[in-house]
CSV table of C-alpha atoms in Angstrom, one decimal:
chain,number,residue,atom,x,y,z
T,1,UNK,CA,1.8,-7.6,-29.7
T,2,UNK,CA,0.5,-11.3,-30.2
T,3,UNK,CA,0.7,-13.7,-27.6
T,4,UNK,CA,3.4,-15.5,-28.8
T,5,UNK,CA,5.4,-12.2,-28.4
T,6,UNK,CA,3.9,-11.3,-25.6
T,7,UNK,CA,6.2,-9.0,-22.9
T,8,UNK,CA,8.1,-10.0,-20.1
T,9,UNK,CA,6.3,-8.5,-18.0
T,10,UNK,CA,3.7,-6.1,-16.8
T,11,UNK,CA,3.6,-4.0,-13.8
T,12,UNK,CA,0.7,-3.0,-12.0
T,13,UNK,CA,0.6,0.6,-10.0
T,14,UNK,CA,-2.4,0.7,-7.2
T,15,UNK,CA,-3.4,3.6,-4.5
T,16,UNK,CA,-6.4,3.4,-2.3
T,17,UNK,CA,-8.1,4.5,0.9
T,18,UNK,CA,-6.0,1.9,3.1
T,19,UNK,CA,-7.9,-1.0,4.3
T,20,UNK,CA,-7.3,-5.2,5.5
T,21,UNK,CA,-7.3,-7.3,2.5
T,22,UNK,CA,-6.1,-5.7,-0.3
T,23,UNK,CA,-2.4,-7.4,-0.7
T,24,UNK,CA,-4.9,-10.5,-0.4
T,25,UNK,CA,-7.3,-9.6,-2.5
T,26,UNK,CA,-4.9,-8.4,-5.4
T,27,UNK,CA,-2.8,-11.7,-4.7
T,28,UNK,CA,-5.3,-13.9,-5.0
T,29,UNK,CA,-6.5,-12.3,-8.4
T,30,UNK,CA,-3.0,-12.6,-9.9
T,31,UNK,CA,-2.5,-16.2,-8.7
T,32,UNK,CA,-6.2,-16.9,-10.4
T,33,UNK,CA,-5.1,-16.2,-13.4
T,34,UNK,CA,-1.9,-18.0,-13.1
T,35,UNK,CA,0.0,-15.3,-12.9
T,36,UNK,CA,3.8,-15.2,-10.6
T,37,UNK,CA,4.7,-12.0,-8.8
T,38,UNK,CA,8.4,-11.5,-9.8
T,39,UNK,CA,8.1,-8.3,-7.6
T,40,UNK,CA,6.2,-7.4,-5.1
T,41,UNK,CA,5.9,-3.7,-3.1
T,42,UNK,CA,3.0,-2.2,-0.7
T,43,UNK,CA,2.9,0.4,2.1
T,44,UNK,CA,0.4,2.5,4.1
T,45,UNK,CA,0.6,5.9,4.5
T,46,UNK,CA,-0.4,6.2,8.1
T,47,UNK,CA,-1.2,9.9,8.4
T,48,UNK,CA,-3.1,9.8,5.7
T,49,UNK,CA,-4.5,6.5,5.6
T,50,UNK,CA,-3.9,5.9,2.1
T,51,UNK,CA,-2.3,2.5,0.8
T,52,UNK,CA,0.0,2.0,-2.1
T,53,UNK,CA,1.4,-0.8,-3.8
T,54,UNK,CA,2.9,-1.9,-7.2
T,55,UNK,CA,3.2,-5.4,-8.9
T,56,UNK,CA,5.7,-6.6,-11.5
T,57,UNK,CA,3.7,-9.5,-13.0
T,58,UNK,CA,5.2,-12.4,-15.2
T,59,UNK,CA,3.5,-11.9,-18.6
T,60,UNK,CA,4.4,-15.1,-19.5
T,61,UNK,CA,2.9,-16.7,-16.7
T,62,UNK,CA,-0.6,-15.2,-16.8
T,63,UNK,CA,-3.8,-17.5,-18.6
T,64,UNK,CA,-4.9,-14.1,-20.2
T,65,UNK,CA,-3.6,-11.0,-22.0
T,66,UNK,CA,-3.2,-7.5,-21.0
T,67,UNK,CA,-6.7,-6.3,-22.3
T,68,UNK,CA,-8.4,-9.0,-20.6
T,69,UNK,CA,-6.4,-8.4,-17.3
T,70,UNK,CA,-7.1,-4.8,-17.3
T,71,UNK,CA,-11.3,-6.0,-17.6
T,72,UNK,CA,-11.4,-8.7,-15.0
T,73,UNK,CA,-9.4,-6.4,-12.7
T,74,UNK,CA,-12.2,-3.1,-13.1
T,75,UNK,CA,-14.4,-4.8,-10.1
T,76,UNK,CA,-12.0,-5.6,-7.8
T,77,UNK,CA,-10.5,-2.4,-8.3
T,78,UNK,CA,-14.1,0.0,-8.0
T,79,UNK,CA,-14.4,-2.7,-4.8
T,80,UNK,CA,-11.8,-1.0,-3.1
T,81,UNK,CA,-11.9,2.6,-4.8
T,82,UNK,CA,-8.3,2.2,-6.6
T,83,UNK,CA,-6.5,4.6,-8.4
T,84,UNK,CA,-4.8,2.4,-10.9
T,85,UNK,CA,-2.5,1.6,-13.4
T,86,UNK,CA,-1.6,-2.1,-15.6
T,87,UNK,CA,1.4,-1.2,-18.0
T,88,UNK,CA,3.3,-3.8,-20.6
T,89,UNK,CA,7.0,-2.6,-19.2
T,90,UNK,CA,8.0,-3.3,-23.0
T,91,UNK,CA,6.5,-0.1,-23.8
T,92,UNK,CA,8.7,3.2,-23.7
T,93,UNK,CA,7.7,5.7,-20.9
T,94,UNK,CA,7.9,9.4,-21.3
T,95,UNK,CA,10.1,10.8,-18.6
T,96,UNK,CA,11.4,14.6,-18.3
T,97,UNK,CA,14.4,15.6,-16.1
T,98,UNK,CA,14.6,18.9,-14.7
T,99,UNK,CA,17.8,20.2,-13.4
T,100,UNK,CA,18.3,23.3,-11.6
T,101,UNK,CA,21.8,25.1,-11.9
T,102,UNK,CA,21.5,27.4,-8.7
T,103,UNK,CA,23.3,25.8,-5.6
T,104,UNK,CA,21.1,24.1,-3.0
């Protein structure tokens, strides 16, 4: 996809060891690249004290593409030892649906 069909938007998926700064950290490296949060999710697994959050990004709105994005992003993510994922949410998903016919 060029840029002048770029997506409407990208979402990005994140889990990590739970820790301060991270919605600040990840915030602040969208809003670098110009980028507006259209949505905007985080929470902590307290037991566990693992933290989660996911992103839908304006496409439009960003100073750089996807690839790029996904490059400037590796540090900050190794930083805080994320698990994560930057998807165009143009592009299809697989999904499978499993349906069980024995009563619960």
């Amino acid at each position: 996809m060029s840029d002048g069909q770029r997506s409407a938007s990208y979402t990005l998926v994140i889990s990590c060891p739970d820790k301060v700064g991270i919605v600040a950290a990840v915030s602040r490296f969208v809003a670098d690249r110009g980028g507006s949060l259209t949505e905007s999710n985080h929470h902590t697994d307290m037991e566990q004290g693992w933290f989660f959050m996911r992103n839908v990004i304006s496409a439009r709105s960003l100073t750089v593409g996807l690839e790029q994005f996904r490059e400037e992003f590796a540090p900050l993510a190794r930083e805080h030892e994320m698990h994560w994922t930057l998807r165009d949410s143009a592009e299809l998903q697989r999904v499978v649906l499993l349906a069980s016919h024995a009563s619960h």
